[in-house]
Amino acid sequence: MSGDKVAEKTELRSRLSYALTDGCGNLLYCIIGSFLLYFYTDVFGLSVAVTGTLLLATRLLDAIDAPLWGFIVDHTKTKYGQSRPYFLWLCVPFAVCMWLTFTTPDLSGTAKIAYAAVTYIAAGVIYTGIQTAITSILPNLSHNSEERVVLNTFRMVGGNVGAFICMTFTLPLVAYFGGGNDQLGFSMTLAFFGVIAAVLLFVAFRNLREVNVEKIKRIPIKDSIRAIKGNWPWMILVLANLIFWIALTIRQSTVVYYCQYVLGDKGIAAMINGFMVIQVLGMLSIPFLVRHTSKHTTMIIGFVLAILGHIGMYFAGADLSVLIPFWCISCIGQGIACSMPFAMLSDTVDYGEWKTGIRASGFLTAIGSAFCIKAGSGIGGFIPAMVMDAFGYVPNAVQSATALMGIQVVFIWLPAAIFAVGIVPMLFYSHYEAKEEEVLEALAQQ
């Protein structure tokens, strides 16, 4: 495909519509990563130990649906395309399931835990379908690697806007709608966000177009699995992305605890989360960084900035004039490290096709994106809950010095340490990144 034709398929309207997909996904689903731990313990009334176990068990169970959604997408062939129809089919179920997750019927004991588990899993299953479609459509929006980076940058900026709105305005809206009743406030807030997300996902469906729809083939399940064989860059990227989402979930889910109990004001969480919008700078820098370094180096830069930001926050203590700049540095790094795997997954789809002759974009991107997000969210929700419980955290109470230390550990040091671990697999990616031009040339000849 020529560069001119690629450009025709990715005009500004399409790029902005691709940004809407992740924006809508994050508008709703980031509420789980940022507030579900707090919602379950301090609003719904589950113990921190039960909540941690619930988050881990349900999320790991739920993560199994990622490859299933990948198979489903790989078997989809409609006049609308392969991935695009799922924005239409799942927008309303996604909004409804997210609303149910943050709605609290009058239950107690086992019934309350069962309700939390069922609604959480349902929301996660539908989100996986949305997330799989968002990622798997990218290889079919353009066959040009550089254009995919641009498209992915639009997507991640859109996702960042959705996350910014969610994390900045959720707690204020809960207070506004609830009038002191946080259970009502969360339910009304999710209903409000849900309507917006469903409408905008429909808009994205209307505007996006997949290239070469007539050439899409249904792939047998065994062939989708075979696409993994020898696909080392994909395996490396999946590992690095999983590590990133574990660290990110720990970081996001403990902000509210740190602000309420260490800084002494829960309201500060909304302000600090609002500064996360600065990660757009990291996302916008990606095309420049990739052009002058490499993709794997760019992702490592993101990890390093995230680590430095957390270390700086430790030395800042309760001084917001120092803490917030370091938080922003970490956010910029987070934006880079979060964005890169989604662009690089398209390259691993190409590598898999070159290695095996099978183009399993749905399966490979589902594991590389939705599975990593959900498994990472489960593990990242479980770890801080268990650490806080071990340090003696008690919901809605004055915390002991030991419990405060535990909150500091999970907010400052755990994310920094896990981000550092994520650098290791990326050091091995350079060998395969050097083969990208060779792979694309071989596929073009085929």
Short mmCIF file of N, CA and C in Angstrom, two decimals, residues 167-290:
data_model
loop_
_atom_site.label_atom_id
_atom_site.label_comp_id
_atom_site.label_asym_id
_atom_site.label_seq_id
_atom_site.Cartn_x
_atom_site.Cartn_y
_atom_site.Cartn_z
N MET A 167 -10.83 10.41 36.61
CA MET A 167 -10.12 10.49 37.88
C MET A 167 -10.22 11.86 38.54
N THR A 168 -10.46 12.90 37.74
CA THR A 168 -10.57 14.24 38.30
C THR A 168 -11.97 14.53 38.82
N PHE A 169 -12.99 14.07 38.10
CA PHE A 169 -14.35 14.49 38.42
C PHE A 169 -15.20 13.41 39.09
N THR A 170 -14.70 12.18 39.20
CA THR A 170 -15.53 11.14 39.81
C THR A 170 -15.90 11.49 41.25
N LEU A 171 -14.91 11.77 42.09
CA LEU A 171 -15.21 12.06 43.50
C LEU A 171 -16.05 13.33 43.67
N PRO A 172 -15.75 14.44 42.95
CA PRO A 172 -16.64 15.61 43.05
C PRO A 172 -18.07 15.31 42.60
N LEU A 173 -18.22 14.50 41.53
CA LEU A 173 -19.57 14.16 41.07
C LEU A 173 -20.28 13.25 42.06
N VAL A 174 -19.52 12.34 42.69
CA VAL A 174 -20.10 11.49 43.72
C VAL A 174 -20.66 12.35 44.85
N ALA A 175 -19.89 13.35 45.26
CA ALA A 175 -20.34 14.26 46.31
C ALA A 175 -21.55 15.08 45.86
N TYR A 176 -21.55 15.51 44.60
CA TYR A 176 -22.65 16.33 44.07
C TYR A 176 -23.94 15.52 43.95
N PHE A 177 -23.85 14.35 43.30
CA PHE A 177 -25.05 13.54 43.10
C PHE A 177 -25.53 12.89 44.39
N GLY A 178 -24.59 12.55 45.25
CA GLY A 178 -24.95 11.81 46.46
C GLY A 178 -25.35 12.70 47.62
N GLY A 179 -24.87 13.93 47.65
CA GLY A 179 -25.20 14.81 48.75
C GLY A 179 -24.84 14.23 50.11
N GLY A 180 -23.70 13.55 50.18
CA GLY A 180 -23.28 12.91 51.42
C GLY A 180 -23.51 11.41 51.43
N ASN A 181 -24.30 10.92 50.49
CA ASN A 181 -24.55 9.49 50.35
C ASN A 181 -23.68 8.96 49.21
N ASP A 182 -22.51 8.42 49.55
CA ASP A 182 -21.56 7.99 48.52
C ASP A 182 -22.09 6.82 47.70
N GLN A 183 -22.92 5.98 48.28
CA GLN A 183 -23.48 4.86 47.52
C GLN A 183 -24.36 5.38 46.38
N LEU A 184 -25.23 6.33 46.67
CA LEU A 184 -26.04 6.95 45.63
C LEU A 184 -25.16 7.74 44.67
N GLY A 185 -24.18 8.43 45.21
CA GLY A 185 -23.31 9.26 44.37
C GLY A 185 -22.55 8.46 43.34
N PHE A 186 -21.97 7.33 43.73
CA PHE A 186 -21.25 6.50 42.77
C PHE A 186 -22.19 5.95 41.70
N SER A 187 -23.38 5.51 42.09
CA SER A 187 -24.33 4.96 41.13
C SER A 187 -24.74 6.00 40.10
N MET A 188 -25.06 7.21 40.55
CA MET A 188 -25.47 8.27 39.64
C MET A 188 -24.32 8.72 38.74
N THR A 189 -23.12 8.77 39.29
CA THR A 189 -21.96 9.19 38.50
C THR A 189 -21.69 8.20 37.37
N LEU A 190 -21.77 6.90 37.67
CA LEU A 190 -21.54 5.90 36.62
C LEU A 190 -22.64 5.92 35.57
N ALA A 191 -23.86 6.22 35.98
CA ALA A 191 -24.94 6.35 34.99
C ALA A 191 -24.68 7.52 34.06
N PHE A 192 -24.22 8.63 34.62
CA PHE A 192 -23.91 9.84 33.84
C PHE A 192 -22.78 9.57 32.85
N PHE A 193 -21.68 9.00 33.34
CA PHE A 193 -20.56 8.67 32.45
C PHE A 193 -20.96 7.62 31.42
N GLY A 194 -21.81 6.66 31.82
CA GLY A 194 -22.19 5.57 30.92
C GLY A 194 -22.94 6.06 29.69
N VAL A 195 -23.84 7.01 29.86
CA VAL A 195 -24.58 7.55 28.72
C VAL A 195 -23.62 8.24 27.75
N ILE A 196 -22.70 9.03 28.29
CA ILE A 196 -21.72 9.72 27.44
C ILE A 196 -20.88 8.73 26.65
N ALA A 197 -20.37 7.69 27.34
CA ALA A 197 -19.50 6.71 26.70
C ALA A 197 -20.23 5.95 25.59
N ALA A 198 -21.47 5.55 25.84
CA ALA A 198 -22.22 4.79 24.84
C ALA A 198 -22.45 5.61 23.57
N VAL A 199 -22.78 6.88 23.74
CA VAL A 199 -23.03 7.75 22.58
C VAL A 199 -21.76 7.95 21.77
N LEU A 200 -20.64 8.20 22.45
CA LEU A 200 -19.39 8.48 21.73
C LEU A 200 -18.82 7.23 21.06
N LEU A 201 -19.02 6.06 21.66
CA LEU A 201 -18.59 4.83 21.00
C LEU A 201 -19.38 4.60 19.72
N PHE A 202 -20.65 4.97 19.72
CA PHE A 202 -21.44 4.86 18.49
C PHE A 202 -20.92 5.82 17.43
N VAL A 203 -20.52 7.01 17.84
CA VAL A 203 -19.93 7.97 16.90
C VAL A 203 -18.65 7.40 16.28
N ALA A 204 -17.82 6.77 17.11
CA ALA A 204 -16.58 6.17 16.60
C ALA A 204 -16.89 5.06 15.60
N PHE A 205 -17.90 4.27 15.89
CA PHE A 205 -18.32 3.21 14.96
C PHE A 205 -18.71 3.80 13.61
N ARG A 206 -19.43 4.90 13.63
CA ARG A 206 -19.90 5.50 12.38
C ARG A 206 -18.74 6.03 11.54
N ASN A 207 -17.69 6.53 12.16
CA ASN A 207 -16.64 7.24 11.43
C ASN A 207 -15.45 6.39 11.01
N LEU A 208 -15.16 5.32 11.74
CA LEU A 208 -13.98 4.50 11.42
C LEU A 208 -14.24 3.58 10.24
N ARG A 209 -13.17 3.27 9.52
CA ARG A 209 -13.24 2.33 8.41
C ARG A 209 -12.01 1.42 8.44
N GLU A 210 -12.23 0.12 8.21
CA GLU A 210 -11.11 -0.82 8.14
C GLU A 210 -10.75 -1.04 6.67
N VAL A 211 -9.45 -1.06 6.37
CA VAL A 211 -8.99 -1.26 5.00
C VAL A 211 -8.99 -2.75 4.68
N ASN A 212 -9.18 -3.05 3.39
CA ASN A 212 -9.14 -4.43 2.90
C ASN A 212 -10.11 -5.35 3.64
N VAL A 213 -11.33 -4.82 3.91
CA VAL A 213 -12.32 -5.63 4.61
C VAL A 213 -12.63 -6.91 3.84
N GLU A 214 -12.63 -6.81 2.51
CA GLU A 214 -12.98 -7.98 1.70
C GLU A 214 -11.93 -9.08 1.78
N LYS A 215 -10.72 -8.76 2.26
CA LYS A 215 -9.66 -9.75 2.34
C LYS A 215 -9.57 -10.41 3.72
N ILE A 216 -10.40 -9.96 4.67
CA ILE A 216 -10.35 -10.53 6.01
C ILE A 216 -10.81 -11.98 5.97
N LYS A 217 -10.05 -12.87 6.58
CA LYS A 217 -10.37 -14.29 6.60
C LYS A 217 -10.62 -14.75 8.03
N ARG A 218 -11.55 -15.67 8.18
CA ARG A 218 -11.78 -16.28 9.48
C ARG A 218 -10.66 -17.27 9.75
N ILE A 219 -10.07 -17.15 10.94
CA ILE A 219 -8.91 -17.98 11.27
C ILE A 219 -9.32 -19.05 12.26
N PRO A 220 -9.02 -20.33 11.98
CA PRO A 220 -9.31 -21.38 12.96
C PRO A 220 -8.59 -21.10 14.29
N ILE A 221 -9.20 -21.54 15.39
CA ILE A 221 -8.63 -21.29 16.71
C ILE A 221 -7.20 -21.83 16.80
N LYS A 222 -6.98 -23.03 16.28
CA LYS A 222 -5.64 -23.61 16.38
C LYS A 222 -4.62 -22.76 15.63
N ASP A 223 -5.04 -22.11 14.55
CA ASP A 223 -4.11 -21.24 13.82
C ASP A 223 -3.81 -19.97 14.59
N SER A 224 -4.83 -19.44 15.29
CA SER A 224 -4.59 -18.25 16.12
C SER A 224 -3.53 -18.54 17.16
N ILE A 225 -3.63 -19.71 17.78
CA ILE A 225 -2.65 -20.10 18.80
C ILE A 225 -1.28 -20.32 18.18
N ARG A 226 -1.25 -20.87 16.98
CA ARG A 226 0.03 -21.11 16.29
C ARG A 226 0.78 -19.82 15.99
N ALA A 227 0.03 -18.70 15.91
CA ALA A 227 0.67 -17.41 15.62
C ALA A 227 1.62 -16.98 16.73
N ILE A 228 1.52 -17.62 17.91
CA ILE A 228 2.43 -17.31 19.01
C ILE A 228 3.79 -17.97 18.80
N LYS A 229 3.81 -19.10 18.11
CA LYS A 229 5.03 -19.89 17.97
C LYS A 229 6.17 -19.06 17.38
N GLY A 230 7.25 -18.97 18.13
CA GLY A 230 8.42 -18.24 17.66
C GLY A 230 8.27 -16.73 17.65
N ASN A 231 7.13 -16.24 18.16
CA ASN A 231 6.89 -14.79 18.14
C ASN A 231 7.44 -14.18 19.43
N TRP A 232 8.75 -14.15 19.53
CA TRP A 232 9.41 -13.67 20.74
C TRP A 232 9.16 -12.20 21.03
N PRO A 233 9.11 -11.32 20.03
CA PRO A 233 8.82 -9.91 20.36
C PRO A 233 7.45 -9.75 21.01
N TRP A 234 6.49 -10.56 20.59
CA TRP A 234 5.16 -10.51 21.21
C TRP A 234 5.23 -10.97 22.67
N MET A 235 5.94 -12.05 22.92
CA MET A 235 6.06 -12.56 24.29
C MET A 235 6.73 -11.54 25.20
N ILE A 236 7.79 -10.91 24.70
CA ILE A 236 8.50 -9.89 25.48
C ILE A 236 7.58 -8.72 25.79
N LEU A 237 6.84 -8.28 24.78
CA LEU A 237 5.97 -7.12 24.95
C LEU A 237 4.83 -7.42 25.92
N VAL A 238 4.27 -8.62 25.85
CA VAL A 238 3.21 -9.00 26.77
C VAL A 238 3.72 -8.97 28.21
N LEU A 239 4.90 -9.50 28.43
CA LEU A 239 5.47 -9.51 29.78
C LEU A 239 5.68 -8.09 30.30
N ALA A 240 6.27 -7.24 29.47
CA ALA A 240 6.53 -5.85 29.89
C ALA A 240 5.23 -5.11 30.16
N ASN A 241 4.23 -5.33 29.31
CA ASN A 241 2.95 -4.63 29.48
C ASN A 241 2.22 -5.10 30.73
N LEU A 242 2.29 -6.40 31.02
CA LEU A 242 1.68 -6.93 32.24
C LEU A 242 2.31 -6.30 33.48
N ILE A 243 3.62 -6.22 33.48
CA ILE A 243 4.33 -5.60 34.61
C ILE A 243 3.92 -4.14 34.76
N PHE A 244 3.82 -3.44 33.64
CA PHE A 244 3.42 -2.03 33.70
C PHE A 244 2.05 -1.87 34.34
N TRP A 245 1.08 -2.69 33.95
CA TRP A 245 -0.28 -2.52 34.47
C TRP A 245 -0.40 -2.92 35.93
N ILE A 246 0.44 -3.83 36.39
CA ILE A 246 0.47 -4.12 37.82
C ILE A 246 0.90 -2.88 38.60
N ALA A 247 2.01 -2.27 38.15
CA ALA A 247 2.52 -1.08 38.82
C ALA A 247 1.54 0.09 38.72
N LEU A 248 0.95 0.28 37.55
CA LEU A 248 0.03 1.40 37.36
C LEU A 248 -1.21 1.26 38.25
N THR A 249 -1.75 0.04 38.34
CA THR A 249 -2.94 -0.17 39.16
C THR A 249 -2.64 0.09 40.63
N ILE A 250 -1.49 -0.36 41.11
CA ILE A 250 -1.11 -0.08 42.50
C ILE A 250 -1.01 1.43 42.71
N ARG A 251 -0.40 2.11 41.78
CA ARG A 251 -0.22 3.57 41.86
C ARG A 251 -1.56 4.30 41.90
N GLN A 252 -2.47 3.93 40.99
CA GLN A 252 -3.74 4.64 40.88
C GLN A 252 -4.70 4.31 42.02
N SER A 253 -4.71 3.04 42.44
CA SER A 253 -5.71 2.62 43.42
C SER A 253 -5.37 3.07 44.84
N THR A 254 -4.14 3.53 45.06
CA THR A 254 -3.75 3.92 46.42
C THR A 254 -3.63 5.43 46.60
N VAL A 255 -3.85 6.20 45.53
CA VAL A 255 -3.78 7.66 45.64
C VAL A 255 -4.75 8.18 46.70
N VAL A 256 -6.00 7.69 46.66
CA VAL A 256 -7.01 8.20 47.57
C VAL A 256 -6.67 7.88 49.02
N TYR A 257 -6.07 6.71 49.27
CA TYR A 257 -5.66 6.36 50.63
C TYR A 257 -4.53 7.29 51.10
N TYR A 258 -3.57 7.52 50.22
CA TYR A 258 -2.42 8.36 50.57
C TYR A 258 -2.88 9.78 50.90
N CYS A 259 -3.82 10.29 50.09
CA CYS A 259 -4.30 11.66 50.32
C CYS A 259 -5.13 11.74 51.61
N GLN A 260 -6.00 10.76 51.82
CA GLN A 260 -6.89 10.82 52.97
C GLN A 260 -6.15 10.62 54.29
N TYR A 261 -5.24 9.64 54.32
CA TYR A 261 -4.67 9.26 55.61
C TYR A 261 -3.25 9.80 55.85
N VAL A 262 -2.47 9.99 54.79
CA VAL A 262 -1.11 10.50 54.96
C VAL A 262 -1.09 12.03 54.83
N LEU A 263 -1.74 12.54 53.77
CA LEU A 263 -1.78 13.99 53.58
C LEU A 263 -2.90 14.65 54.36
N GLY A 264 -3.88 13.84 54.80
CA GLY A 264 -4.93 14.36 55.67
C GLY A 264 -6.13 14.98 55.00
N ASP A 265 -6.27 14.81 53.67
CA ASP A 265 -7.41 15.41 52.97
C ASP A 265 -7.72 14.58 51.73
N LYS A 266 -8.83 13.85 51.77
CA LYS A 266 -9.21 13.02 50.62
C LYS A 266 -9.44 13.86 49.37
N GLY A 267 -9.87 15.10 49.55
CA GLY A 267 -10.14 15.97 48.41
C GLY A 267 -8.91 16.25 47.56
N ILE A 268 -7.73 16.11 48.14
CA ILE A 268 -6.50 16.34 47.39
C ILE A 268 -6.36 15.33 46.26
N ALA A 269 -6.99 14.16 46.42
CA ALA A 269 -6.88 13.10 45.40
C ALA A 269 -7.39 13.59 44.06
N ALA A 270 -8.51 14.32 44.07
CA ALA A 270 -9.06 14.83 42.81
C ALA A 270 -8.10 15.79 42.15
N MET A 271 -7.46 16.65 42.94
CA MET A 271 -6.51 17.61 42.39
C MET A 271 -5.29 16.89 41.81
N ILE A 272 -4.73 15.95 42.58
CA ILE A 272 -3.56 15.22 42.11
C ILE A 272 -3.88 14.42 40.86
N ASN A 273 -5.04 13.74 40.86
CA ASN A 273 -5.44 13.00 39.66
C ASN A 273 -5.62 13.92 38.48
N GLY A 274 -6.07 15.15 38.74
CA GLY A 274 -6.23 16.10 37.65
C GLY A 274 -4.94 16.41 36.94
N PHE A 275 -3.84 16.39 37.67
CA PHE A 275 -2.54 16.66 37.06
C PHE A 275 -2.09 15.52 36.14
N MET A 276 -2.80 14.39 36.18
CA MET A 276 -2.43 13.29 35.30
C MET A 276 -2.59 13.64 33.83
N VAL A 277 -3.36 14.69 33.55
CA VAL A 277 -3.53 15.11 32.16
C VAL A 277 -2.19 15.45 31.52
N ILE A 278 -1.19 15.76 32.35
CA ILE A 278 0.12 16.13 31.82
C ILE A 278 0.80 14.95 31.13
N GLN A 279 0.28 13.73 31.35
CA GLN A 279 0.89 12.60 30.66
C GLN A 279 0.67 12.69 29.15
N VAL A 280 -0.23 13.57 28.72
CA VAL A 280 -0.39 13.83 27.29
C VAL A 280 0.93 14.28 26.68
N LEU A 281 1.74 15.02 27.45
CA LEU A 281 3.04 15.46 26.94
C LEU A 281 3.91 14.25 26.61
N GLY A 282 3.87 13.25 27.46
CA GLY A 282 4.62 12.03 27.18
C GLY A 282 4.11 11.33 25.94
N MET A 283 2.80 11.27 25.80
CA MET A 283 2.22 10.61 24.63
C MET A 283 2.55 11.35 23.34
N LEU A 284 2.45 12.67 23.39
CA LEU A 284 2.75 13.46 22.19
C LEU A 284 4.23 13.41 21.81
N SER A 285 5.08 13.11 22.79
CA SER A 285 6.51 13.05 22.50
C SER A 285 6.92 11.74 21.84
N ILE A 286 6.03 10.77 21.82
CA ILE A 286 6.40 9.44 21.34
C ILE A 286 6.87 9.42 19.89
N PRO A 287 6.13 10.02 18.93
CA PRO A 287 6.65 9.99 17.55
C PRO A 287 8.05 10.57 17.44
N PHE A 288 8.33 11.67 18.18
CA PHE A 288 9.67 12.28 18.16
C PHE A 288 10.70 11.34 18.76
N LEU A 289 10.39 10.75 19.92
CA LEU A 289 11.34 9.86 20.59
C LEU A 289 11.62 8.62 19.75
N VAL A 290 10.57 8.06 19.16
CA VAL A 290 10.75 6.86 18.33
C VAL A 290 11.61 7.17 17.12
#
